[in-house]
Each structure stands twice: as C-alpha cells, then as structure tokens.
Amino acid sequence: MPAPKKDQLIPFYREMLLARRFEERTGQLYVQQKFNGFCHLYIGQEAVSTGCLNAIRKGEDHVISAYRDHVQPMVLGMTPREVMAELLGKSTGCVKGKGGSMHMFSKDLRYYGGHGIVGGQVPLATGIGFKIKYKKEDNVVLCFLGDAAINQGQFHEALNMAAVWKLPCLFIIENNLYGMGTAINRTCALENLADRAKGYAMRGETVDGRDVVKTYTKMTELVEWVRKTSEPVLIDMQTYRLRGHSMSDPGHYRTKEEVTKERERDCLVLLQDVILSKKLATESDFEHWDEETMEVVEDAITFAEESPEPDASEIWTDVFVDEN
Ligand SMILES: Cc1ncc(C[n+]2csc(CCOP(=O)(O)OP(=O)(O)O)c2C)c(N)n1
Ligand SMILES: [Mg+2]
C-alpha cells in the first residue's frame, strides 16, 4: 500500500495545525460576534481532510461535503484569507460573501460545497459520478457526509444508483459518533457502518480516521481502485469531534471524561508522536511551526476584517448559473 513518504509527514502536520488554529480562532470570532449564523468547527477531524484530500488529484477530482466545511477547501488549495473572508461575509470571500460558514465553494478547485441539508450532498455526488462516467473522464468524486446522514432516505437512493450504474464515487462517512446530541448507536442498529455497503453490493471499508498515516495510505489505495474499476465504495472513517456540534451546544450528551479520553487520540498528537519518534523534527520545530501558523491565521483575519462587504447591487449576481 502507498504509505506517505517521510517528507510528506511534516507538510501533513503543518496542514492539520493550520486547520486547528484557524478553527480555534474562528470559534473565538464567533463568540465575539464578528459573524452570525451557523458555525460548525472541524476540530478533532483534521486527519480526515488531510488523509483523504492528499490522496486525490487536487483540482481534477471532485469533492463535495456537508456544512463542517471550513478546512477541506484549504487542504485543496483555497487560501485561509478566502475562507475567513467568506465567514465574515466579505466580498473577497470564496463566494463573495454570499455563502458563509456552511457554503464554501470553488469551481476551480472542483469543491462543490458546503451543504446545510443533512445528506443533501449525497445524491449530488452520485450525479457528479454519473457525469464523470458519461463523459468518460478519468476522475473520481469524494463525498463527505456525517454519520447521521446515513439514515436519510436520499442516502439510500443515491448509493443504490451509484452501485447499479457503477459510478466512481467514494462515499466517506465522517463518523464522529454523534449527530448533534444523539449518539450514533441510538439511531443506527449496525455496529460497523461500513456493513451498510453490503445492501448495495458495494465495497465497504473501515478506516482509522484519527491516524493520518493510515488514512492517507488506505485512501490512496481506494481512490486508485475506484478510478480503475469505476465502482463506488462506502468508507466508515472513524473520527471524533472534540468541540460541540455547533457554537450553541451545552454538551450534556457526553461526559467530560469521554472527551478528555478522546483527546489522548487527538490526530495532531498522534502525528506529532510519529514525527518525533522518527526524529524528523524537534520540540522547538513544533513551537516554531505554531508561531508561523498563527501568523497566517492572523493575516487571514486582518484581511477579512479590512475587506469590503458585498455591494447591495450584487444581490442577484452569481446566484444562478446559466451554463452548459
Ligand atoms: C434534512 C435535515 N434534517 C435535520 C437537520 C438538522 N441537523 C443539522 S446537523 C444535524 C446532525 C448531523 O450529524 P452528522 O451527519 O453526524 O454530521 P456532524 O454534524 O456530526 O458532522 C442535524 C440533525 C438538517 N440540517 N437537515
Ligand atoms: Mg456526526
């Protein structure tokens, strides 16, 4: 299996660190009421993004996701400035301030959102898979969804079609164990979510999504398998959300002890241990990267704060696309 090369580990760490610091500051900005609406942080799940999106051909393969979407576009190549400006509703944001937290989007990066309807992106992913096959393209589509989305009717219809038509789709369940305040074992009778693939005669896989080395290694194999066979796969990507569901989450559905225990398997800590044990860096390197990362995040915030709001005359532009 194609494991990450030694020289990929530090870039992976720094990418995940940027995601972590960006989201921590985003949470603070929200509390300071610098922006409104919904805000779902990705803290704890960074290894999923980095492990999956470095396994594809960025800008060629297609990616679609749910509303926990600030980090994935950055891994694909969107700048922190564009994401932060979008969060603050500024005209310099990736969709000119009209999307906000749940609707990051980039046609150039082939990143199609950012969807607030739970499971809404899944049939769209099947549609993208159909387009790839119909036009005989050499691409795949990655569809990220939450564990609670697998009990949506549209999930079933979309996966059934993808299997019957043999479409090049990777359906990645970001299984963080909860849908808002409800534990997955209260809404799904399956112990292994990947077993649901059997009902569609589809390949099912389980991946340790906190270990970026394992995630990248398995995803590289799966992406190339899907590209070659044009068959879909369902992946139970096991992760954990270290923060609340959104910004208003009292967290009564899980104990402090549980969260403390899960922090021991924080994906950043796991990767730091690998890098240190391989002697690829020292403790002071990590401190230095942290400082550099904070500068990037602060630069994004300053840029976003100083950017203009969209002009009122822009209200109808770029809302509908008239294109073949
Ligand atoms: C169709 C629909 N039903 C309900 C909601 C309200 N809702 C928003 S997020 C959420 C939980 C989804 O959990 P999961 O799919 O596991 O994703 P996570 O938030 O854990 O990333 C619910 C029920 C919604 N947005 N859309
Ligand atoms: Mg969930």
mmCIF file of C-alpha atoms and ligand atoms in Angstrom:
data_model
loop_
_atom_site.group_PDB
_atom_site.id
_atom_site.type_symbol
_atom_site.label_atom_id
_atom_site.label_comp_id
_atom_site.label_asym_id
_atom_site.label_seq_id
_atom_site.Cartn_x
_atom_site.Cartn_y
_atom_site.Cartn_z
ATOM 1 C CA MET A 1 0.000 0.000 0.000
ATOM 2 C CA PRO A 2 1.344 3.505 -0.815
ATOM 3 C CA ALA A 3 2.172 4.924 2.623
ATOM 4 C CA PRO A 4 3.105 8.617 2.869
ATOM 5 C CA LYS A 5 6.784 9.304 2.250
ATOM 6 C CA LYS A 6 8.870 10.623 5.120
ATOM 7 C CA ASP A 7 8.967 14.105 3.622
ATOM 8 C CA GLN A 8 5.154 14.239 3.482
ATOM 9 C CA LEU A 9 4.694 13.897 7.238
ATOM 10 C CA ILE A 10 5.750 17.413 8.216
ATOM 11 C CA PRO A 11 3.622 19.082 5.497
ATOM 12 C CA PHE A 12 0.695 16.936 6.689
ATOM 13 C CA TYR A 13 1.278 18.067 10.265
ATOM 14 C CA ARG A 14 1.513 21.712 9.303
ATOM 15 C CA GLU A 15 -1.635 21.473 7.203
ATOM 16 C CA MET A 16 -3.532 19.940 10.134
ATOM 17 C CA LEU A 17 -2.080 22.521 12.503
ATOM 18 C CA LEU A 18 -3.268 25.343 10.256
ATOM 19 C CA ALA A 19 -6.731 23.779 10.262
ATOM 20 C CA ARG A 20 -6.713 23.534 14.057
ATOM 21 C CA ARG A 21 -5.535 27.094 14.721
ATOM 22 C CA PHE A 22 -7.831 28.501 12.034
ATOM 23 C CA GLU A 23 -10.838 26.820 13.621
ATOM 24 C CA GLU A 24 -9.883 27.831 17.159
ATOM 25 C CA ARG A 25 -9.733 31.472 16.076
ATOM 26 C CA THR A 26 -12.947 31.071 14.095
ATOM 27 C CA GLY A 27 -14.678 29.907 17.275
ATOM 28 C CA GLN A 28 -13.375 32.956 19.140
ATOM 29 C CA LEU A 29 -14.505 35.329 16.392
ATOM 30 C CA TYR A 30 -17.965 33.811 16.533
ATOM 31 C CA VAL A 31 -18.179 34.331 20.289
ATOM 32 C CA GLN A 32 -17.072 37.946 19.741
ATOM 33 C CA GLN A 33 -19.993 38.229 17.284
ATOM 34 C CA LYS A 34 -17.779 39.070 14.341
ATOM 35 C CA PHE A 35 -20.149 36.946 12.292
ATOM 36 C CA ASN A 36 -23.561 35.322 12.709
ATOM 37 C CA GLY A 37 -25.484 32.308 11.545
ATOM 38 C CA PHE A 38 -24.333 28.726 11.904
ATOM 39 C CA CYS A 39 -20.748 27.709 12.595
ATOM 40 C CA HIS A 40 -19.584 24.085 12.804
ATOM 41 C CA LEU A 41 -15.925 23.611 13.685
ATOM 42 C CA TYR A 42 -13.756 20.776 12.358
ATOM 43 C CA ILE A 43 -11.586 20.470 15.471
ATOM 44 C CA GLY A 44 -10.592 16.821 16.003
ATOM 45 C CA GLN A 45 -11.309 15.710 12.442
ATOM 46 C CA GLU A 46 -8.299 17.259 10.663
ATOM 47 C CA ALA A 47 -6.638 13.929 9.798
ATOM 48 C CA VAL A 48 -9.668 13.008 7.688
ATOM 49 C CA SER A 49 -9.308 16.022 5.434
ATOM 50 C CA THR A 50 -5.557 15.764 5.116
ATOM 51 C CA GLY A 51 -5.529 11.990 4.681
ATOM 52 C CA CYS A 52 -8.291 11.935 2.066
ATOM 53 C CA LEU A 53 -7.635 15.066 0.039
ATOM 54 C CA ASN A 54 -3.919 14.454 -0.410
ATOM 55 C CA ALA A 55 -4.826 11.092 -1.916
ATOM 56 C CA ILE A 56 -6.636 12.629 -4.904
ATOM 57 C CA ARG A 57 -5.623 14.712 -7.907
ATOM 58 C CA LYS A 58 -6.398 18.133 -6.473
ATOM 59 C CA GLY A 59 -8.338 20.385 -8.808
ATOM 60 C CA GLU A 60 -9.169 17.449 -11.122
ATOM 61 C CA ASP A 61 -11.024 15.014 -8.892
ATOM 62 C CA HIS A 62 -14.298 16.310 -7.474
ATOM 63 C CA VAL A 63 -15.151 16.910 -3.809
ATOM 64 C CA ILE A 64 -18.461 17.653 -2.112
ATOM 65 C CA SER A 65 -19.248 17.894 1.569
ATOM 66 C CA ALA A 66 -21.613 18.847 4.378
ATOM 67 C CA TYR A 67 -21.631 22.040 6.433
ATOM 68 C CA ARG A 68 -18.499 21.319 8.524
ATOM 69 C CA ASP A 69 -16.581 22.756 5.617
ATOM 70 C CA HIS A 70 -14.014 25.399 6.552
ATOM 71 C CA VAL A 71 -10.996 23.112 6.409
ATOM 72 C CA GLN A 72 -11.457 20.897 3.348
ATOM 73 C CA PRO A 73 -11.216 23.744 0.814
ATOM 74 C CA MET A 74 -7.971 24.921 2.417
ATOM 75 C CA VAL A 75 -6.489 21.438 2.025
ATOM 76 C CA LEU A 76 -7.488 21.596 -1.640
ATOM 77 C CA GLY A 77 -5.711 24.928 -2.073
ATOM 78 C CA MET A 78 -8.112 27.702 -1.095
ATOM 79 C CA THR A 79 -6.311 30.384 0.903
ATOM 80 C CA PRO A 80 -7.128 30.974 4.582
ATOM 81 C CA ARG A 81 -7.878 34.575 3.553
ATOM 82 C CA GLU A 82 -10.651 33.475 1.171
ATOM 83 C CA VAL A 83 -12.228 31.184 3.766
ATOM 84 C CA MET A 84 -12.044 33.734 6.579
ATOM 85 C CA ALA A 85 -13.436 36.496 4.366
ATOM 86 C CA GLU A 86 -16.306 34.207 3.417
ATOM 87 C CA LEU A 87 -17.018 33.512 7.084
ATOM 88 C CA LEU A 88 -17.171 37.244 7.749
ATOM 89 C CA GLY A 89 -19.454 37.787 4.757
ATOM 90 C CA LYS A 90 -16.961 39.872 2.801
ATOM 91 C CA SER A 91 -16.765 40.377 -0.967
ATOM 92 C CA THR A 92 -13.262 38.836 -1.020
ATOM 93 C CA GLY A 93 -14.593 35.504 0.262
ATOM 94 C CA CYS A 94 -14.582 32.388 -1.907
ATOM 95 C CA VAL A 95 -18.192 33.023 -2.938
ATOM 96 C CA LYS A 96 -18.069 36.778 -2.480
ATOM 97 C CA GLY A 97 -19.598 36.704 0.980
ATOM 98 C CA LYS A 98 -22.880 35.179 -0.130
ATOM 99 C CA GLY A 99 -22.386 31.695 1.268
ATOM 100 C CA GLY A 100 -20.912 31.978 4.722
ATOM 101 C CA SER A 101 -19.840 29.167 7.012
ATOM 102 C CA MET A 102 -21.892 26.338 5.504
ATOM 103 C CA HIS A 103 -21.361 27.165 1.832
ATOM 104 C CA MET A 104 -17.704 27.244 0.907
ATOM 105 C CA PHE A 105 -17.406 26.581 -2.823
ATOM 106 C CA SER A 106 -14.840 26.742 -5.594
ATOM 107 C CA LYS A 107 -15.453 25.765 -9.177
ATOM 108 C CA ASP A 108 -11.708 25.929 -9.930
ATOM 109 C CA LEU A 109 -10.872 23.542 -7.098
ATOM 110 C CA ARG A 110 -13.869 21.367 -8.027
ATOM 111 C CA TYR A 111 -15.144 21.774 -4.484
ATOM 112 C CA TYR A 112 -18.933 21.881 -4.627
ATOM 113 C CA GLY A 113 -19.856 22.855 -1.070
ATOM 114 C CA GLY A 114 -20.793 23.077 1.788
ATOM 115 C CA HIS A 115 -24.431 21.759 2.153
ATOM 116 C CA GLY A 116 -26.687 22.510 5.114
ATOM 117 C CA ILE A 117 -29.308 19.860 4.433
ATOM 118 C CA VAL A 118 -28.128 16.689 6.127
ATOM 119 C CA GLY A 119 -27.348 14.184 3.347
ATOM 120 C CA GLY A 120 -28.235 16.692 0.609
ATOM 121 C CA GLN A 121 -24.809 16.391 -0.996
ATOM 122 C CA VAL A 122 -25.027 12.601 -1.417
ATOM 123 C CA PRO A 123 -27.331 12.474 -4.489
ATOM 124 C CA LEU A 124 -25.327 15.370 -5.959
ATOM 125 C CA ALA A 125 -22.193 13.236 -5.617
ATOM 126 C CA THR A 126 -23.920 10.410 -7.449
ATOM 127 C CA GLY A 127 -24.820 12.926 -10.165
ATOM 128 C CA ILE A 128 -21.188 14.041 -10.425
ATOM 129 C CA GLY A 129 -20.164 10.378 -10.638
ATOM 130 C CA PHE A 130 -22.659 9.896 -13.468
ATOM 131 C CA LYS A 131 -21.234 12.892 -15.311
ATOM 132 C CA ILE A 132 -17.675 11.527 -14.981
ATOM 133 C CA LYS A 133 -18.758 8.173 -16.395
ATOM 134 C CA TYR A 134 -20.973 9.641 -19.131
ATOM 135 C CA LYS A 135 -18.149 11.880 -20.366
ATOM 136 C CA LYS A 136 -15.608 9.043 -19.983
ATOM 137 C CA GLU A 137 -13.395 11.137 -17.691
ATOM 138 C CA ASP A 138 -10.580 9.757 -15.595
ATOM 139 C CA ASN A 139 -11.726 11.287 -12.300
ATOM 140 C CA VAL A 140 -13.387 10.280 -9.069
ATOM 141 C CA VAL A 141 -15.693 12.110 -6.677
ATOM 142 C CA LEU A 142 -15.204 12.218 -2.923
ATOM 143 C CA CYS A 143 -18.404 12.753 -0.970
ATOM 144 C CA PHE A 144 -18.049 13.561 2.731
ATOM 145 C CA LEU A 145 -21.084 13.071 4.946
ATOM 146 C CA GLY A 146 -21.787 12.747 8.655
ATOM 147 C CA ASP A 147 -22.701 9.523 10.429
ATOM 148 C CA ALA A 148 -26.252 10.786 10.981
ATOM 149 C CA ALA A 149 -26.699 11.303 7.231
ATOM 150 C CA ILE A 150 -26.662 7.566 6.516
ATOM 151 C CA ASN A 151 -30.197 7.238 7.842
ATOM 152 C CA GLN A 152 -31.574 9.686 5.294
ATOM 153 C CA GLY A 153 -33.727 8.227 2.506
ATOM 154 C CA GLN A 154 -31.751 10.084 -0.135
ATOM 155 C CA PHE A 155 -28.544 8.394 1.045
ATOM 156 C CA HIS A 156 -30.097 5.006 0.252
ATOM 157 C CA GLU A 157 -31.364 6.047 -3.176
ATOM 158 C CA ALA A 158 -28.068 7.698 -4.123
ATOM 159 C CA LEU A 159 -25.906 4.756 -3.055
ATOM 160 C CA ASN A 160 -28.174 2.277 -4.770
ATOM 161 C CA MET A 161 -27.922 4.178 -8.043
ATOM 162 C CA ALA A 162 -24.142 4.584 -7.710
ATOM 163 C CA ALA A 163 -23.807 0.822 -7.248
ATOM 164 C CA VAL A 164 -26.180 -0.170 -10.046
ATOM 165 C CA TRP A 165 -24.573 2.212 -12.544
ATOM 166 C CA LYS A 166 -21.024 1.570 -11.277
ATOM 167 C CA LEU A 167 -20.114 5.196 -10.675
ATOM 168 C CA PRO A 168 -16.659 6.346 -9.462
ATOM 169 C CA CYS A 169 -17.819 7.670 -6.084
ATOM 170 C CA LEU A 170 -16.132 7.418 -2.696
ATOM 171 C CA PHE A 171 -18.753 7.984 -0.003
ATOM 172 C CA ILE A 172 -16.838 8.901 3.163
ATOM 173 C CA ILE A 173 -18.791 8.820 6.410
ATOM 174 C CA GLU A 174 -17.009 11.173 8.812
ATOM 175 C CA ASN A 175 -18.074 9.064 11.741
ATOM 176 C CA ASN A 176 -17.570 11.324 14.752
ATOM 177 C CA LEU A 177 -20.032 9.193 16.774
ATOM 178 C CA TYR A 178 -22.712 11.895 17.103
ATOM 179 C CA GLY A 179 -25.380 13.633 15.088
ATOM 180 C CA MET A 180 -25.834 16.818 17.101
ATOM 181 C CA GLY A 181 -26.564 15.452 20.617
ATOM 182 C CA THR A 182 -27.552 11.926 19.571
ATOM 183 C CA ALA A 183 -25.065 9.064 19.692
ATOM 184 C CA ILE A 184 -24.895 7.000 16.522
ATOM 185 C CA ASN A 185 -25.783 3.780 18.382
ATOM 186 C CA ARG A 186 -29.185 5.301 19.201
ATOM 187 C CA THR A 187 -30.024 5.882 15.538
ATOM 188 C CA CYS A 188 -28.315 3.048 13.711
ATOM 189 C CA ALA A 189 -28.506 -0.644 14.630
ATOM 190 C CA LEU A 190 -25.317 -1.524 12.765
ATOM 191 C CA GLU A 191 -22.136 -1.847 14.768
ATOM 192 C CA ASN A 192 -19.950 -1.364 11.701
ATOM 193 C CA LEU A 193 -21.297 1.384 9.476
ATOM 194 C CA ALA A 194 -19.338 0.008 6.503
ATOM 195 C CA ASP A 195 -21.642 -3.043 6.638
ATOM 196 C CA ARG A 196 -24.358 -0.896 5.133
ATOM 197 C CA ALA A 197 -22.456 -1.184 1.834
ATOM 198 C CA LYS A 198 -23.448 -4.864 1.621
ATOM 199 C CA GLY A 199 -27.046 -3.863 0.980
ATOM 200 C CA TYR A 200 -25.933 -2.200 -2.247
ATOM 201 C CA ALA A 201 -23.412 -4.936 -3.201
ATOM 202 C CA MET A 202 -20.844 -2.180 -2.758
ATOM 203 C CA ARG A 203 -17.347 -2.364 -1.311
ATOM 204 C CA GLY A 204 -17.273 -1.232 2.316
ATOM 205 C CA GLU A 205 -14.181 -0.225 4.303
ATOM 206 C CA THR A 206 -13.385 0.936 7.824
ATOM 207 C CA VAL A 207 -10.530 3.408 8.334
ATOM 208 C CA ASP A 208 -8.935 4.860 11.476
ATOM 209 C CA GLY A 209 -9.528 8.494 10.593
ATOM 210 C CA ARG A 210 -7.522 9.834 13.515
ATOM 211 C CA ASP A 211 -4.320 8.369 12.169
ATOM 212 C CA VAL A 212 -3.396 10.430 9.128
ATOM 213 C CA VAL A 213 -0.771 7.915 8.007
ATOM 214 C CA LYS A 214 -3.323 5.099 7.928
ATOM 215 C CA THR A 215 -5.966 7.350 6.383
ATOM 216 C CA TYR A 216 -3.724 8.583 3.570
ATOM 217 C CA THR A 217 -2.406 5.076 2.891
ATOM 218 C CA LYS A 218 -5.846 3.482 2.656
ATOM 219 C CA MET A 219 -7.378 6.374 0.750
ATOM 220 C CA THR A 220 -4.608 6.336 -1.855
ATOM 221 C CA GLU A 221 -5.373 2.676 -2.478
ATOM 222 C CA LEU A 222 -9.133 3.217 -2.600
ATOM 223 C CA VAL A 223 -9.003 6.289 -4.852
ATOM 224 C CA GLU A 224 -6.926 4.418 -7.416
ATOM 225 C CA TRP A 225 -9.167 1.336 -7.151
ATOM 226 C CA VAL A 226 -12.255 3.461 -7.833
ATOM 227 C CA ARG A 227 -10.503 5.265 -10.699
ATOM 228 C CA LYS A 228 -9.580 1.910 -12.273
ATOM 229 C CA THR A 229 -12.800 -0.018 -11.728
ATOM 230 C CA SER A 230 -15.352 2.818 -11.750
ATOM 231 C CA GLU A 231 -17.022 1.125 -8.804
ATOM 232 C CA PRO A 232 -18.180 3.036 -5.728
ATOM 233 C CA VAL A 233 -17.033 2.447 -2.168
ATOM 234 C CA LEU A 234 -18.513 3.311 1.229
ATOM 235 C CA ILE A 235 -15.980 4.205 3.921
ATOM 236 C CA ASP A 236 -16.599 4.330 7.667
ATOM 237 C CA MET A 237 -13.991 6.954 8.548
ATOM 238 C CA GLN A 238 -13.706 6.808 12.322
ATOM 239 C CA THR A 239 -13.005 10.153 13.945
ATOM 240 C CA TYR A 240 -14.156 12.330 16.839
ATOM 241 C CA ARG A 241 -15.458 15.868 17.168
ATOM 242 C CA LEU A 242 -13.597 17.497 20.052
ATOM 243 C CA ARG A 243 -15.840 20.575 20.168
ATOM 244 C CA GLY A 244 -19.603 20.966 20.263
ATOM 245 C CA HIS A 245 -21.811 20.234 17.267
ATOM 246 C CA SER A 246 -22.131 23.929 16.529
ATOM 247 C CA MET A 247 -21.477 27.027 18.605
ATOM 248 C CA SER A 248 -24.533 26.533 20.800
ATOM 249 C CA ASP A 249 -24.037 23.077 22.244
ATOM 250 C CA PRO A 250 -24.196 22.599 26.030
ATOM 251 C CA GLY A 251 -22.629 19.137 25.539
ATOM 252 C CA HIS A 252 -24.872 17.317 28.034
ATOM 253 C CA TYR A 253 -24.995 14.190 25.888
ATOM 254 C CA ARG A 254 -21.406 13.148 26.622
ATOM 255 C CA THR A 255 -19.223 13.243 29.702
ATOM 256 C CA LYS A 256 -16.140 15.396 30.239
ATOM 257 C CA GLU A 257 -14.263 12.143 30.930
ATOM 258 C CA GLU A 258 -15.161 10.853 27.476
ATOM 259 C CA VAL A 259 -13.855 13.983 25.763
ATOM 260 C CA THR A 260 -10.689 14.001 27.903
ATOM 261 C CA LYS A 261 -10.037 10.384 26.977
ATOM 262 C CA GLU A 262 -10.604 11.065 23.291
ATOM 263 C CA ARG A 263 -8.072 13.899 23.426
ATOM 264 C CA GLU A 264 -5.386 11.280 24.025
ATOM 265 C CA ARG A 265 -6.022 10.119 20.464
ATOM 266 C CA ASP A 266 -6.141 13.653 19.039
ATOM 267 C CA CYS A 267 -4.944 13.315 15.439
ATOM 268 C CA LEU A 268 -2.380 16.099 15.854
ATOM 269 C CA VAL A 269 -0.854 14.463 18.920
ATOM 270 C CA LEU A 270 -0.679 11.096 17.136
ATOM 271 C CA LEU A 271 1.173 12.596 14.173
ATOM 272 C CA GLN A 272 3.484 14.633 16.391
ATOM 273 C CA ASP A 273 4.470 11.377 18.125
ATOM 274 C CA VAL A 274 5.257 9.742 14.771
ATOM 275 C CA ILE A 275 7.401 12.692 13.663
ATOM 276 C CA LEU A 276 9.296 12.812 16.961
ATOM 277 C CA SER A 277 9.842 9.061 17.101
ATOM 278 C CA LYS A 278 11.258 9.105 13.571
ATOM 279 C CA LYS A 279 13.436 12.060 14.646
ATOM 280 C CA LEU A 280 12.199 14.130 11.717
ATOM 281 C CA ALA A 281 11.862 17.232 13.907
ATOM 282 C CA THR A 282 12.465 18.527 17.426
ATOM 283 C CA GLU A 283 10.143 20.055 20.015
ATOM 284 C CA SER A 284 11.360 23.530 19.056
ATOM 285 C CA ASP A 285 10.412 22.910 15.414
ATOM 286 C CA PHE A 286 6.839 22.351 16.567
ATOM 287 C CA GLU A 287 6.873 25.611 18.523
ATOM 288 C CA HIS A 288 8.235 27.460 15.513
ATOM 289 C CA TRP A 289 5.551 25.991 13.198
ATOM 290 C CA ASP A 290 2.899 27.022 15.685
ATOM 291 C CA GLU A 291 4.097 30.628 15.639
ATOM 292 C CA GLU A 292 4.234 30.686 11.843
ATOM 293 C CA THR A 293 0.763 29.173 11.632
ATOM 294 C CA MET A 294 -0.691 31.767 13.984
ATOM 295 C CA GLU A 295 0.742 34.500 11.756
ATOM 296 C CA VAL A 296 -1.029 33.015 8.743
ATOM 297 C CA VAL A 297 -4.319 32.863 10.637
ATOM 298 C CA GLU A 298 -3.998 36.414 11.979
ATOM 299 C CA ASP A 299 -3.176 37.640 8.479
ATOM 300 C CA ALA A 300 -6.368 35.982 7.213
ATOM 301 C CA ILE A 301 -8.414 37.674 9.941
ATOM 302 C CA THR A 302 -6.938 41.118 9.252
ATOM 303 C CA PHE A 303 -7.528 40.638 5.525
ATOM 304 C CA ALA A 304 -11.136 39.603 6.132
ATOM 305 C CA GLU A 305 -11.855 42.410 8.572
ATOM 306 C CA GLU A 306 -10.429 45.042 6.250
ATOM 307 C CA SER A 307 -12.249 43.691 3.175
ATOM 308 C CA PRO A 308 -15.431 45.412 1.977
ATOM 309 C CA GLU A 309 -18.875 43.916 2.326
ATOM 310 C CA PRO A 310 -20.575 42.963 -0.933
ATOM 311 C CA ASP A 311 -22.376 45.883 -2.508
ATOM 312 C CA ALA A 312 -26.176 45.762 -2.289
ATOM 313 C CA SER A 313 -26.301 45.858 -6.100
ATOM 314 C CA GLU A 314 -24.643 42.400 -6.103
ATOM 315 C CA ILE A 315 -27.616 40.700 -4.521
ATOM 316 C CA TRP A 316 -28.737 38.875 -7.669
ATOM 317 C CA THR A 317 -25.363 38.203 -9.285
ATOM 318 C CA ASP A 318 -23.774 34.738 -9.147
ATOM 319 C CA VAL A 319 -26.866 33.300 -7.524
ATOM 320 C CA PHE A 320 -27.931 31.201 -10.507
ATOM 321 C CA VAL A 321 -25.524 29.894 -13.129
ATOM 322 C CA ASP A 322 -26.582 29.788 -16.741
ATOM 323 C CA GLU A 323 -24.042 27.449 -18.222
ATOM 324 C CA ASN A 324 -23.826 24.203 -20.188
HETATM 325 C C1 LIG B 1 -32.544 17.139 6.492
HETATM 326 C C2 LIG B 1 -32.056 17.762 7.765
HETATM 327 N N1 LIG B 1 -32.530 17.319 8.947
HETATM 328 C C3 LIG B 1 -32.083 17.856 10.104
HETATM 329 C C4 LIG B 1 -31.156 18.866 10.075
HETATM 330 C C5 LIG B 1 -30.652 19.462 11.404
HETATM 331 N N2 LIG B 1 -29.281 18.962 11.630
HETATM 332 C C6 LIG B 1 -28.236 19.758 11.343
HETATM 333 S S1 LIG B 1 -26.795 18.961 11.642
HETATM 334 C C7 LIG B 1 -27.552 17.585 12.194
HETATM 335 C C8 LIG B 1 -26.742 16.397 12.671
HETATM 336 C C9 LIG B 1 -25.948 15.747 11.597
HETATM 337 O O1 LIG B 1 -24.960 14.918 12.141
HETATM 338 P P1 LIG B 1 -23.900 14.185 11.253
HETATM 339 O O2 LIG B 1 -24.479 13.844 9.938
HETATM 340 O O3 LIG B 1 -23.347 13.058 12.055
HETATM 341 O O4 LIG B 1 -22.763 15.277 10.989
HETATM 342 P P2 LIG B 1 -21.807 16.011 12.044
HETATM 343 O O5 LIG B 1 -22.522 17.247 12.472
HETATM 344 O O6 LIG B 1 -21.547 15.082 13.146
HETATM 345 O O7 LIG B 1 -20.591 16.367 11.268
HETATM 346 C C10 LIG B 1 -28.925 17.730 12.139
HETATM 347 C C11 LIG B 1 -29.880 16.704 12.553
HETATM 348 C C12 LIG B 1 -30.705 19.325 8.837
HETATM 349 N N3 LIG B 1 -29.803 20.294 8.725
HETATM 350 N N4 LIG B 1 -31.142 18.738 7.690
HETATM 351 MG MG MG B 2 -21.651 13.018 13.227
#
